Amino acid sequence: MKSLTKAIFPAAGLGTRFLPATKASPKEMLPIVDKPMIQYVVEEAVASGIDEIIIITGRWKRAIEDHFDIAFELEENLKAKGESGLLSEIQRIANMVTLCYIRQKKALGLGHAILCAKNLIMDEPFAVLLGDDIIDSETPALMQLKEVYKKYRTPVLAIQRVKKEDVHRYGVIKGESLGDGVYKVLDLVEKPKPKEAPSDLAIIGRYILTPDIFGILEKTAPGKNREIQLTDGLKEMAKKHPIHAYEIKGKRYDAGDKLGFLKATVELALKNQELGKEFKNYLKSLNLAD
Ligand code: UTP
């Protein structure tokens, strides 16, 4: 079996939960402290051994390409000013990983976005990372999934427990526990009502998939919201061969949601070496207790 070196970043969604900020700007480029959120996720992928990233983009998403490209004028300007620290950070971003871009012409769903990368993946296993799911963890979240993949050699989905009233925002699994946070996936439901949810184990934005998902997605009819849902494809796949899920260790922020974005901003700012102390003092000065 080939090793896992490629990742798809679907980033062509409309970002309606974050309007009006996302009317003309990609939500993946909204900054958390001092980095656009997608950079956190690209860094996680690189730290997990990914060396080629395919970003699925759409209209109004050009800023993502520019962010990971060289910035000639800016670099010359920083050189002239002797800002060597900033210069090397700007250059590091452009040299971090090989990136390629595919346009999804219509936002027809996450499953359809993944299908757009079929010809670049060919017959290899690959990762999928959602650029608005920020996971702060000791071991990078994708690396955690890779460990499970190495053991079982099946697709592996990242999951976390969510409150019953929140299950309608996720794909939810029915799983058989194999211990140590690993589950065999028995069934999946996309955005269930709380009383129809098979568990509180929700799929979050990290996946390791095998290329047979493409053939399945090609035959998957539009489901919830008239979009081609990855969860529906995975449900079909689970009938053909085993899929596993792993409860990720770490704090996950749904930064594509306004409240999730605020939580990520505050908590990551508090951890920031340069700003953390002063920011904490500022928060204390607000006397938030009441
Ligand atoms: P979301 O459900 O977060 O959708 O998609 P969204 O459109 O980005 O945001 P909201 O819900 O309208 O606020 C999950 C992931 O799948 C990508 C999104 O960019 C996001 O990373 N996606 C979704 C696509 O690439 N194409 C699509 O057609 C739909």
PDB file of C-alpha atoms and ligand atoms in Angstrom:
ATOM      1  CA  MET A   1       0.000   0.000   0.000  1.00  0.00           C
ATOM      2  CA  LYS A   2       1.373   3.432  -0.923  1.00  0.00           C
ATOM      3  CA  SER A   3       2.288   5.870   1.849  1.00  0.00           C
ATOM      4  CA  LEU A   4       0.187   8.879   2.727  1.00  0.00           C
ATOM      5  CA  THR A   5       1.725  12.016   1.222  1.00  0.00           C
ATOM      6  CA  LYS A   6      -1.187  13.862  -0.421  1.00  0.00           C
ATOM      7  CA  ALA A   7      -3.958  15.896   1.151  1.00  0.00           C
ATOM      8  CA  ILE A   8      -7.064  17.598  -0.204  1.00  0.00           C
ATOM      9  CA  PHE A   9      -8.205  20.868   1.365  1.00  0.00           C
ATOM     10  CA  PRO A  10     -11.777  21.570   0.252  1.00  0.00           C
ATOM     11  CA  ALA A  11     -12.122  25.352   0.458  1.00  0.00           C
ATOM     12  CA  ALA A  12     -14.808  26.168  -2.072  1.00  0.00           C
ATOM     13  CA  GLY A  13     -17.736  26.461   0.337  1.00  0.00           C
ATOM     14  CA  LEU A  14     -19.754  29.667   0.507  1.00  0.00           C
ATOM     15  CA  GLY A  15     -19.108  30.340   4.193  1.00  0.00           C
ATOM     16  CA  THR A  16     -22.678  31.487   4.817  1.00  0.00           C
ATOM     17  CA  ARG A  17     -22.316  31.135   8.600  1.00  0.00           C
ATOM     18  CA  PHE A  18     -19.735  33.893   8.540  1.00  0.00           C
ATOM     19  CA  LEU A  19     -21.477  36.461   6.346  1.00  0.00           C
ATOM     20  CA  PRO A  20     -20.978  39.307   5.665  1.00  0.00           C
ATOM     21  CA  ALA A  21     -17.228  38.793   6.302  1.00  0.00           C
ATOM     22  CA  THR A  22     -17.163  36.035   3.682  1.00  0.00           C
ATOM     23  CA  LYS A  23     -19.059  37.904   0.981  1.00  0.00           C
ATOM     24  CA  ALA A  24     -15.893  38.652  -1.022  1.00  0.00           C
ATOM     25  CA  SER A  25     -13.127  37.097   1.121  1.00  0.00           C
ATOM     26  CA  PRO A  26     -12.443  33.415   1.753  1.00  0.00           C
ATOM     27  CA  LYS A  27     -13.302  32.382   5.302  1.00  0.00           C
ATOM     28  CA  GLU A  28     -10.113  30.277   5.302  1.00  0.00           C
ATOM     29  CA  MET A  29      -8.158  33.551   5.147  1.00  0.00           C
ATOM     30  CA  LEU A  30      -9.723  35.080   8.261  1.00  0.00           C
ATOM     31  CA  PRO A  31      -6.840  35.565  10.694  1.00  0.00           C
ATOM     32  CA  ILE A  32      -6.674  33.886  14.070  1.00  0.00           C
ATOM     33  CA  VAL A  33      -4.218  36.073  15.995  1.00  0.00           C
ATOM     34  CA  ASP A  34      -1.646  36.581  13.210  1.00  0.00           C
ATOM     35  CA  LYS A  35      -2.159  33.733  10.742  1.00  0.00           C
ATOM     36  CA  PRO A  36      -5.028  32.933   8.375  1.00  0.00           C
ATOM     37  CA  MET A  37      -6.864  29.905   9.686  1.00  0.00           C
ATOM     38  CA  ILE A  38      -5.913  27.738   6.701  1.00  0.00           C
ATOM     39  CA  GLN A  39      -2.217  28.196   7.558  1.00  0.00           C
ATOM     40  CA  TYR A  40      -2.730  26.448  10.912  1.00  0.00           C
ATOM     41  CA  VAL A  41      -4.184  23.483   9.068  1.00  0.00           C
ATOM     42  CA  VAL A  42      -1.509  23.451   6.337  1.00  0.00           C
ATOM     43  CA  GLU A  43       1.143  23.450   9.096  1.00  0.00           C
ATOM     44  CA  GLU A  44      -0.617  20.515  10.777  1.00  0.00           C
ATOM     45  CA  ALA A  45      -0.595  18.580   7.485  1.00  0.00           C
ATOM     46  CA  VAL A  46       3.100  19.270   6.894  1.00  0.00           C
ATOM     47  CA  ALA A  47       3.934  18.252  10.484  1.00  0.00           C
ATOM     48  CA  SER A  48       2.061  15.000   9.787  1.00  0.00           C
ATOM     49  CA  GLY A  49       4.217  14.117   6.751  1.00  0.00           C
ATOM     50  CA  ILE A  50       2.082  15.510   3.904  1.00  0.00           C
ATOM     51  CA  ASP A  51       4.173  16.916   1.062  1.00  0.00           C
ATOM     52  CA  GLU A  52       1.548  17.722  -1.566  1.00  0.00           C
ATOM     53  CA  ILE A  53      -1.630  19.680  -0.916  1.00  0.00           C
ATOM     54  CA  ILE A  54      -4.495  20.059  -3.376  1.00  0.00           C
ATOM     55  CA  ILE A  55      -6.699  23.003  -2.489  1.00  0.00           C
ATOM     56  CA  ILE A  56     -10.211  22.999  -3.937  1.00  0.00           C
ATOM     57  CA  THR A  57     -11.059  26.630  -4.494  1.00  0.00           C
ATOM     58  CA  GLY A  58     -13.893  28.628  -5.950  1.00  0.00           C
ATOM     59  CA  ARG A  59     -14.534  32.185  -7.041  1.00  0.00           C
ATOM     60  CA  TRP A  60     -13.411  34.797  -4.482  1.00  0.00           C
ATOM     61  CA  LYS A  61     -10.740  32.450  -3.161  1.00  0.00           C
ATOM     62  CA  ARG A  62      -7.678  33.862  -4.961  1.00  0.00           C
ATOM     63  CA  ALA A  63      -6.248  35.213  -1.704  1.00  0.00           C
ATOM     64  CA  ILE A  64      -5.464  31.628  -0.618  1.00  0.00           C
ATOM     65  CA  GLU A  65      -3.196  31.127  -3.656  1.00  0.00           C
ATOM     66  CA  ASP A  66      -1.479  34.460  -3.089  1.00  0.00           C
ATOM     67  CA  HIS A  67      -0.848  33.698   0.581  1.00  0.00           C
ATOM     68  CA  PHE A  68       1.176  30.561  -0.199  1.00  0.00           C
ATOM     69  CA  ASP A  69       3.022  32.124  -3.169  1.00  0.00           C
ATOM     70  CA  ILE A  70       6.171  34.251  -3.105  1.00  0.00           C
ATOM     71  CA  ALA A  71       5.520  37.969  -2.529  1.00  0.00           C
ATOM     72  CA  PHE A  72       8.321  39.647  -4.486  1.00  0.00           C
ATOM     73  CA  GLU A  73       7.661  43.335  -3.670  1.00  0.00           C
ATOM     74  CA  LEU A  74       7.001  42.598  -0.010  1.00  0.00           C
ATOM     75  CA  GLU A  75      10.170  40.521   0.293  1.00  0.00           C
ATOM     76  CA  GLU A  76      12.296  43.248  -1.347  1.00  0.00           C
ATOM     77  CA  ASN A  77      10.746  45.826   0.963  1.00  0.00           C
ATOM     78  CA  LEU A  78      11.448  43.758   4.095  1.00  0.00           C
ATOM     79  CA  LYS A  79      15.027  43.125   2.885  1.00  0.00           C
ATOM     80  CA  ALA A  80      15.593  46.864   2.400  1.00  0.00           C
ATOM     81  CA  LYS A  81      14.291  47.569   5.902  1.00  0.00           C
ATOM     82  CA  GLY A  82      16.439  44.823   7.453  1.00  0.00           C
ATOM     83  CA  GLU A  83      13.345  43.023   8.796  1.00  0.00           C
ATOM     84  CA  SER A  84      15.006  39.602   8.601  1.00  0.00           C
ATOM     85  CA  GLY A  85      12.624  37.854  11.030  1.00  0.00           C
ATOM     86  CA  LEU A  86       9.504  38.828   9.095  1.00  0.00           C
ATOM     87  CA  LEU A  87      11.245  38.108   5.788  1.00  0.00           C
ATOM     88  CA  SER A  88      12.125  34.545   6.723  1.00  0.00           C
ATOM     89  CA  GLU A  89       8.581  33.934   8.021  1.00  0.00           C
ATOM     90  CA  ILE A  90       7.099  35.209   4.734  1.00  0.00           C
ATOM     91  CA  GLN A  91       9.510  33.019   2.739  1.00  0.00           C
ATOM     92  CA  ARG A  92       8.843  29.991   4.948  1.00  0.00           C
ATOM     93  CA  ILE A  93       5.117  30.170   4.129  1.00  0.00           C
ATOM     94  CA  ALA A  94       5.828  30.084   0.370  1.00  0.00           C
ATOM     95  CA  ASN A  95       8.253  27.160   0.653  1.00  0.00           C
ATOM     96  CA  MET A  96       6.442  24.992   3.157  1.00  0.00           C
ATOM     97  CA  VAL A  97       4.862  22.462   0.804  1.00  0.00           C
ATOM     98  CA  THR A  98       3.900  21.817  -2.825  1.00  0.00           C
ATOM     99  CA  LEU A  99       0.436  23.185  -3.481  1.00  0.00           C
ATOM    100  CA  CYS A 100      -1.881  22.855  -6.426  1.00  0.00           C
ATOM    101  CA  TYR A 101      -5.322  24.303  -6.960  1.00  0.00           C
ATOM    102  CA  ILE A 102      -8.489  23.046  -8.593  1.00  0.00           C
ATOM    103  CA  ARG A 103     -11.617  25.105  -9.066  1.00  0.00           C
ATOM    104  CA  GLN A 104     -14.933  23.670  -8.000  1.00  0.00           C
ATOM    105  CA  LYS A 105     -17.168  25.639 -10.345  1.00  0.00           C
ATOM    106  CA  LYS A 106     -20.325  25.250  -8.248  1.00  0.00           C
ATOM    107  CA  ALA A 107     -20.538  24.609  -4.519  1.00  0.00           C
ATOM    108  CA  LEU A 108     -22.238  21.219  -4.901  1.00  0.00           C
ATOM    109  CA  GLY A 109     -21.057  19.845  -1.556  1.00  0.00           C
ATOM    110  CA  LEU A 110     -18.035  18.454   0.261  1.00  0.00           C
ATOM    111  CA  GLY A 111     -18.311  15.091  -1.542  1.00  0.00           C
ATOM    112  CA  HIS A 112     -18.310  16.858  -4.911  1.00  0.00           C
ATOM    113  CA  ALA A 113     -15.340  19.043  -3.863  1.00  0.00           C
ATOM    114  CA  ILE A 114     -13.293  15.920  -3.067  1.00  0.00           C
ATOM    115  CA  LEU A 115     -14.316  14.352  -6.369  1.00  0.00           C
ATOM    116  CA  CYS A 116     -12.763  17.354  -8.167  1.00  0.00           C
ATOM    117  CA  ALA A 117      -9.287  16.082  -7.089  1.00  0.00           C
ATOM    118  CA  LYS A 118      -9.768  12.559  -8.454  1.00  0.00           C
ATOM    119  CA  ASN A 119      -7.261  12.869 -11.317  1.00  0.00           C
ATOM    120  CA  LEU A 120      -4.511  14.229  -9.059  1.00  0.00           C
ATOM    121  CA  ILE A 121      -4.860  11.513  -6.433  1.00  0.00           C
ATOM    122  CA  MET A 122      -5.050   8.495  -8.785  1.00  0.00           C
ATOM    123  CA  ASP A 123      -4.715   5.282  -6.757  1.00  0.00           C
ATOM    124  CA  GLU A 124      -3.184   6.506  -3.496  1.00  0.00           C
ATOM    125  CA  PRO A 125      -4.610   6.888  -0.006  1.00  0.00           C
ATOM    126  CA  PHE A 126      -5.029  10.573   0.849  1.00  0.00           C
ATOM    127  CA  ALA A 127      -5.991  12.886   3.669  1.00  0.00           C
ATOM    128  CA  VAL A 128      -8.794  15.453   3.703  1.00  0.00           C
ATOM    129  CA  LEU A 129      -8.472  18.459   6.001  1.00  0.00           C
ATOM    130  CA  LEU A 130     -11.093  21.180   6.410  1.00  0.00           C
ATOM    131  CA  GLY A 131      -9.410  24.553   6.613  1.00  0.00           C
ATOM    132  CA  ASP A 132     -11.848  26.001   9.147  1.00  0.00           C
ATOM    133  CA  ASP A 133     -11.447  23.220  11.713  1.00  0.00           C
ATOM    134  CA  ILE A 134      -8.526  24.242  13.903  1.00  0.00           C
ATOM    135  CA  ILE A 135      -7.250  21.494  16.207  1.00  0.00           C
ATOM    136  CA  ASP A 136      -4.841  22.469  18.953  1.00  0.00           C
ATOM    137  CA  SER A 137      -3.126  19.275  20.107  1.00  0.00           C
ATOM    138  CA  GLU A 138       0.201  17.959  21.327  1.00  0.00           C
ATOM    139  CA  THR A 139       0.415  15.414  18.490  1.00  0.00           C
ATOM    140  CA  PRO A 140      -0.929  16.891  15.227  1.00  0.00           C
ATOM    141  CA  ALA A 141      -4.461  15.592  14.666  1.00  0.00           C
ATOM    142  CA  LEU A 142      -3.652  14.117  11.238  1.00  0.00           C
ATOM    143  CA  MET A 143      -0.632  12.328  12.727  1.00  0.00           C
ATOM    144  CA  GLN A 144      -2.983  10.724  15.279  1.00  0.00           C
ATOM    145  CA  LEU A 145      -5.186   9.450  12.430  1.00  0.00           C
ATOM    146  CA  LYS A 146      -2.111   8.171  10.586  1.00  0.00           C
ATOM    147  CA  GLU A 147      -1.220   5.930  13.529  1.00  0.00           C
ATOM    148  CA  VAL A 148      -4.654   4.297  13.309  1.00  0.00           C
ATOM    149  CA  TYR A 149      -4.362   4.041   9.514  1.00  0.00           C
ATOM    150  CA  LYS A 150      -0.996   2.266   9.835  1.00  0.00           C
ATOM    151  CA  LYS A 151      -2.581  -0.339  12.085  1.00  0.00           C
ATOM    152  CA  TYR A 152      -5.843  -1.008  10.197  1.00  0.00           C
ATOM    153  CA  ARG A 153      -5.069   0.113   6.606  1.00  0.00           C
ATOM    154  CA  THR A 154      -8.665   1.314   6.169  1.00  0.00           C
ATOM    155  CA  PRO A 155     -10.149   4.813   5.879  1.00  0.00           C
ATOM    156  CA  VAL A 156     -10.043   6.594   9.251  1.00  0.00           C
ATOM    157  CA  LEU A 157     -12.359   9.430  10.298  1.00  0.00           C
ATOM    158  CA  ALA A 158     -11.580  11.918  13.055  1.00  0.00           C
ATOM    159  CA  ILE A 159     -14.372  12.115  15.610  1.00  0.00           C
ATOM    160  CA  GLN A 160     -15.112  13.956  18.834  1.00  0.00           C
ATOM    161  CA  ARG A 161     -18.001  13.809  21.271  1.00  0.00           C
ATOM    162  CA  VAL A 162     -20.417  16.724  20.929  1.00  0.00           C
ATOM    163  CA  LYS A 163     -23.451  17.843  22.918  1.00  0.00           C
ATOM    164  CA  LYS A 164     -26.658  16.097  21.894  1.00  0.00           C
ATOM    165  CA  GLU A 165     -28.204  19.440  20.848  1.00  0.00           C
ATOM    166  CA  ASP A 166     -25.288  20.021  18.433  1.00  0.00           C
ATOM    167  CA  VAL A 167     -25.395  16.713  16.505  1.00  0.00           C
ATOM    168  CA  HIS A 168     -27.521  18.282  13.741  1.00  0.00           C
ATOM    169  CA  ARG A 169     -24.429  20.215  12.609  1.00  0.00           C
ATOM    170  CA  TYR A 170     -22.294  17.108  11.925  1.00  0.00           C
ATOM    171  CA  GLY A 171     -22.030  13.727  10.299  1.00  0.00           C
ATOM    172  CA  VAL A 172     -22.509  11.274  13.185  1.00  0.00           C
ATOM    173  CA  ILE A 173     -21.294   7.688  13.408  1.00  0.00           C
ATOM    174  CA  LYS A 174     -22.686   4.550  14.911  1.00  0.00           C
ATOM    175  CA  GLY A 175     -19.571   2.748  16.076  1.00  0.00           C
ATOM    176  CA  GLU A 176     -18.331  -0.336  17.866  1.00  0.00           C
ATOM    177  CA  SER A 177     -15.595   0.587  20.338  1.00  0.00           C
ATOM    178  CA  LEU A 178     -12.297  -1.264  19.821  1.00  0.00           C
ATOM    179  CA  GLY A 179     -10.619   0.535  22.760  1.00  0.00           C
ATOM    180  CA  ASP A 180      -8.093   3.382  22.945  1.00  0.00           C
ATOM    181  CA  GLY A 181     -10.479   5.779  21.186  1.00  0.00           C
ATOM    182  CA  VAL A 182     -10.769   3.615  18.050  1.00  0.00           C
ATOM    183  CA  TYR A 183     -14.183   2.605  16.662  1.00  0.00           C
ATOM    184  CA  LYS A 184     -15.281   0.375  13.835  1.00  0.00           C
ATOM    185  CA  VAL A 185     -17.830   2.429  11.890  1.00  0.00           C
ATOM    186  CA  LEU A 186     -21.125   0.559  11.530  1.00  0.00           C
ATOM    187  CA  ASP A 187     -23.216   3.386  10.085  1.00  0.00           C
ATOM    188  CA  LEU A 188     -23.157   7.146   9.450  1.00  0.00           C
ATOM    189  CA  VAL A 189     -25.869   9.812   9.363  1.00  0.00           C
ATOM    190  CA  GLU A 190     -25.433  13.331   7.991  1.00  0.00           C
ATOM    191  CA  LYS A 191     -26.757  16.123  10.239  1.00  0.00           C
ATOM    192  CA  PRO A 192     -29.309  14.042  12.190  1.00  0.00           C
ATOM    193  CA  LYS A 193     -31.973  15.454  14.504  1.00  0.00           C
ATOM    194  CA  PRO A 194     -30.906  14.805  18.123  1.00  0.00           C
ATOM    195  CA  LYS A 195     -33.399  11.972  18.606  1.00  0.00           C
ATOM    196  CA  GLU A 196     -32.357  10.296  15.334  1.00  0.00           C
ATOM    197  CA  ALA A 197     -28.605  10.487  16.041  1.00  0.00           C
ATOM    198  CA  PRO A 198     -26.993   7.065  16.500  1.00  0.00           C
ATOM    199  CA  SER A 199     -24.480   8.503  19.046  1.00  0.00           C
ATOM    200  CA  ASP A 200     -22.794  11.724  20.122  1.00  0.00           C
ATOM    201  CA  LEU A 201     -19.647  10.857  18.108  1.00  0.00           C
ATOM    202  CA  ALA A 202     -19.405  13.559  15.447  1.00  0.00           C
ATOM    203  CA  ILE A 203     -17.081  13.541  12.440  1.00  0.00           C
ATOM    204  CA  ILE A 204     -14.721  16.532  12.502  1.00  0.00           C
ATOM    205  CA  GLY A 205     -12.629  17.949   9.689  1.00  0.00           C
ATOM    206  CA  ARG A 206      -9.890  15.337   9.279  1.00  0.00           C
ATOM    207  CA  TYR A 207     -10.101  12.148   7.249  1.00  0.00           C
ATOM    208  CA  ILE A 208      -7.806   9.529   5.760  1.00  0.00           C
ATOM    209  CA  LEU A 209      -9.521   8.024   2.735  1.00  0.00           C
ATOM    210  CA  THR A 210      -8.806   5.378   0.138  1.00  0.00           C
ATOM    211  CA  PRO A 211      -9.251   6.126  -3.585  1.00  0.00           C
ATOM    212  CA  ASP A 212     -12.280   3.858  -4.011  1.00  0.00           C
ATOM    213  CA  ILE A 213     -14.272   6.742  -2.477  1.00  0.00           C
ATOM    214  CA  PHE A 214     -14.156   8.492  -5.878  1.00  0.00           C
ATOM    215  CA  GLY A 215     -16.163   5.793  -7.674  1.00  0.00           C
ATOM    216  CA  ILE A 216     -18.649   5.812  -4.800  1.00  0.00           C
ATOM    217  CA  LEU A 217     -19.012   9.612  -4.796  1.00  0.00           C
ATOM    218  CA  GLU A 218     -19.585   9.581  -8.552  1.00  0.00           C
ATOM    219  CA  LYS A 219     -22.673   7.476  -7.904  1.00  0.00           C
ATOM    220  CA  THR A 220     -23.819   9.357  -4.779  1.00  0.00           C
ATOM    221  CA  ALA A 221     -26.991  11.374  -5.321  1.00  0.00           C
ATOM    222  CA  PRO A 222     -27.317  14.824  -3.737  1.00  0.00           C
ATOM    223  CA  GLY A 223     -28.516  14.485  -0.128  1.00  0.00           C
ATOM    224  CA  LYS A 224     -29.013  17.071   2.660  1.00  0.00           C
ATOM    225  CA  ASN A 225     -29.127  20.640   1.284  1.00  0.00           C
ATOM    226  CA  ARG A 226     -29.107  19.127  -2.228  1.00  0.00           C
ATOM    227  CA  GLU A 227     -25.319  18.697  -1.941  1.00  0.00           C
ATOM    228  CA  ILE A 228     -23.227  15.595  -2.625  1.00  0.00           C
ATOM    229  CA  GLN A 229     -22.393  14.655   0.944  1.00  0.00           C
ATOM    230  CA  LEU A 230     -19.145  12.913   1.853  1.00  0.00           C
ATOM    231  CA  THR A 231     -20.981  11.238   4.742  1.00  0.00           C
ATOM    232  CA  ASP A 232     -23.402   9.578   2.286  1.00  0.00           C
ATOM    233  CA  GLY A 233     -20.424   8.282   0.281  1.00  0.00           C
ATOM    234  CA  LEU A 234     -18.777   6.951   3.439  1.00  0.00           C
ATOM    235  CA  LYS A 235     -22.015   5.247   4.465  1.00  0.00           C
ATOM    236  CA  GLU A 236     -21.943   3.374   1.141  1.00  0.00           C
ATOM    237  CA  MET A 237     -18.246   2.580   1.563  1.00  0.00           C
ATOM    238  CA  ALA A 238     -18.839   1.099   5.035  1.00  0.00           C
ATOM    239  CA  LYS A 239     -21.087  -1.509   3.381  1.00  0.00           C
ATOM    240  CA  LYS A 240     -18.188  -2.624   1.163  1.00  0.00           C
ATOM    241  CA  HIS A 241     -15.224  -2.680   3.558  1.00  0.00           C
ATOM    242  CA  PRO A 242     -14.294  -1.599   7.092  1.00  0.00           C
ATOM    243  CA  ILE A 243     -13.897   2.061   8.044  1.00  0.00           C
ATOM    244  CA  HIS A 244     -12.502   3.137  11.406  1.00  0.00           C
ATOM    245  CA  ALA A 245     -12.925   6.311  13.431  1.00  0.00           C
ATOM    246  CA  TYR A 246     -10.644   7.770  16.067  1.00  0.00           C
ATOM    247  CA  GLU A 247     -11.458  10.135  18.916  1.00  0.00           C
ATOM    248  CA  ILE A 248      -8.911  12.905  18.390  1.00  0.00           C
ATOM    249  CA  LYS A 249      -7.027  14.119  21.449  1.00  0.00           C
ATOM    250  CA  GLY A 250      -6.929  17.895  21.386  1.00  0.00           C
ATOM    251  CA  LYS A 251      -9.066  21.006  21.449  1.00  0.00           C
ATOM    252  CA  ARG A 252     -11.011  21.595  18.266  1.00  0.00           C
ATOM    253  CA  TYR A 253     -12.454  24.914  17.191  1.00  0.00           C
ATOM    254  CA  ASP A 254     -15.088  25.250  14.490  1.00  0.00           C
ATOM    255  CA  ALA A 255     -13.606  28.498  13.234  1.00  0.00           C
ATOM    256  CA  GLY A 256     -16.051  28.668  10.313  1.00  0.00           C
ATOM    257  CA  ASP A 257     -18.671  29.613  12.891  1.00  0.00           C
ATOM    258  CA  LYS A 258     -18.596  33.080  14.486  1.00  0.00           C
ATOM    259  CA  LEU A 259     -18.577  31.862  18.099  1.00  0.00           C
ATOM    260  CA  GLY A 260     -16.060  29.089  17.369  1.00  0.00           C
ATOM    261  CA  PHE A 261     -13.846  31.651  15.669  1.00  0.00           C
ATOM    262  CA  LEU A 262     -13.982  33.935  18.711  1.00  0.00           C
ATOM    263  CA  LYS A 263     -13.121  31.051  21.065  1.00  0.00           C
ATOM    264  CA  ALA A 264     -10.132  30.078  18.884  1.00  0.00           C
ATOM    265  CA  THR A 265      -8.962  33.680  18.737  1.00  0.00           C
ATOM    266  CA  VAL A 266      -9.097  34.191  22.502  1.00  0.00           C
ATOM    267  CA  GLU A 267      -7.540  30.841  23.469  1.00  0.00           C
ATOM    268  CA  LEU A 268      -4.784  30.888  20.857  1.00  0.00           C
ATOM    269  CA  ALA A 269      -4.008  34.536  21.675  1.00  0.00           C
ATOM    270  CA  LEU A 270      -3.637  33.577  25.343  1.00  0.00           C
ATOM    271  CA  LYS A 271      -1.103  30.911  24.298  1.00  0.00           C
ATOM    272  CA  ASN A 272       0.785  33.278  21.978  1.00  0.00           C
ATOM    273  CA  GLN A 273       4.343  33.919  23.179  1.00  0.00           C
ATOM    274  CA  GLU A 274       4.442  37.527  22.073  1.00  0.00           C
ATOM    275  CA  LEU A 275       0.937  38.629  23.077  1.00  0.00           C
ATOM    276  CA  GLY A 276      -0.358  36.100  25.610  1.00  0.00           C
ATOM    277  CA  LYS A 277       0.667  37.802  28.843  1.00  0.00           C
ATOM    278  CA  GLU A 278      -0.524  41.268  27.905  1.00  0.00           C
ATOM    279  CA  PHE A 279      -3.756  39.907  26.448  1.00  0.00           C
ATOM    280  CA  LYS A 280      -4.467  37.968  29.650  1.00  0.00           C
ATOM    281  CA  ASN A 281      -3.979  41.144  31.689  1.00  0.00           C
ATOM    282  CA  TYR A 282      -6.318  42.950  29.344  1.00  0.00           C
ATOM    283  CA  LEU A 283      -9.032  40.270  29.725  1.00  0.00           C
ATOM    284  CA  LYS A 284      -8.638  40.428  33.526  1.00  0.00           C
ATOM    285  CA  SER A 285      -9.036  44.203  33.424  1.00  0.00           C
ATOM    286  CA  LEU A 286     -12.488  43.741  31.857  1.00  0.00           C
ATOM    287  CA  ASN A 287     -13.799  42.209  35.119  1.00  0.00           C
ATOM    288  CA  LEU A 288     -15.871  39.674  33.189  1.00  0.00           C
ATOM    289  CA  ALA A 289     -17.126  37.730  36.230  1.00  0.00           C
ATOM    290  CA  ASP A 290     -20.641  39.222  36.006  1.00  0.00           C
TER     291      ASP A 290
HETATM  292  P1  UTP B   1     -19.225  23.749   5.351  1.00  0.00           P
HETATM  293  O1  UTP B   1     -20.341  22.872   5.727  1.00  0.00           O
HETATM  294  O2  UTP B   1     -18.434  24.400   6.434  1.00  0.00           O
HETATM  295  O3  UTP B   1     -19.793  24.806   4.316  1.00  0.00           O
HETATM  296  O4  UTP B   1     -18.267  22.912   4.409  1.00  0.00           O
HETATM  297  P2  UTP B   1     -19.310  26.234   3.946  1.00  0.00           P
HETATM  298  O5  UTP B   1     -20.048  26.609   2.715  1.00  0.00           O
HETATM  299  O6  UTP B   1     -17.820  26.377   3.843  1.00  0.00           O
HETATM  300  O7  UTP B   1     -19.757  27.114   5.179  1.00  0.00           O
HETATM  301  P3  UTP B   1     -21.222  27.485   5.679  1.00  0.00           P
HETATM  302  O8  UTP B   1     -21.744  26.252   6.367  1.00  0.00           O
HETATM  303  O9  UTP B   1     -22.019  27.890   4.480  1.00  0.00           O
HETATM  304  O10 UTP B   1     -20.962  28.608   6.616  1.00  0.00           O
HETATM  305  C1  UTP B   1     -17.291  22.036   4.919  1.00  0.00           C
HETATM  306  C2  UTP B   1     -16.038  22.181   4.092  1.00  0.00           C
HETATM  307  O11 UTP B   1     -16.272  21.773   2.757  1.00  0.00           O
HETATM  308  C3  UTP B   1     -15.916  22.786   1.853  1.00  0.00           C
HETATM  309  C4  UTP B   1     -15.949  24.074   2.650  1.00  0.00           C
HETATM  310  O12 UTP B   1     -15.087  25.040   2.082  1.00  0.00           O
HETATM  311  C5  UTP B   1     -15.514  23.604   4.039  1.00  0.00           C
HETATM  312  O13 UTP B   1     -14.113  23.535   4.145  1.00  0.00           O
HETATM  313  N1  UTP B   1     -16.898  22.774   0.732  1.00  0.00           N
HETATM  314  C6  UTP B   1     -18.219  22.714   1.011  1.00  0.00           C
HETATM  315  C7  UTP B   1     -16.442  22.819  -0.564  1.00  0.00           C
HETATM  316  O14 UTP B   1     -15.209  22.894  -0.828  1.00  0.00           O
HETATM  317  N2  UTP B   1     -17.345  22.809  -1.574  1.00  0.00           N
HETATM  318  C8  UTP B   1     -18.679  22.736  -1.337  1.00  0.00           C
HETATM  319  O15 UTP B   1     -19.451  22.693  -2.304  1.00  0.00           O
HETATM  320  C9  UTP B   1     -19.114  22.704  -0.013  1.00  0.00           C
END
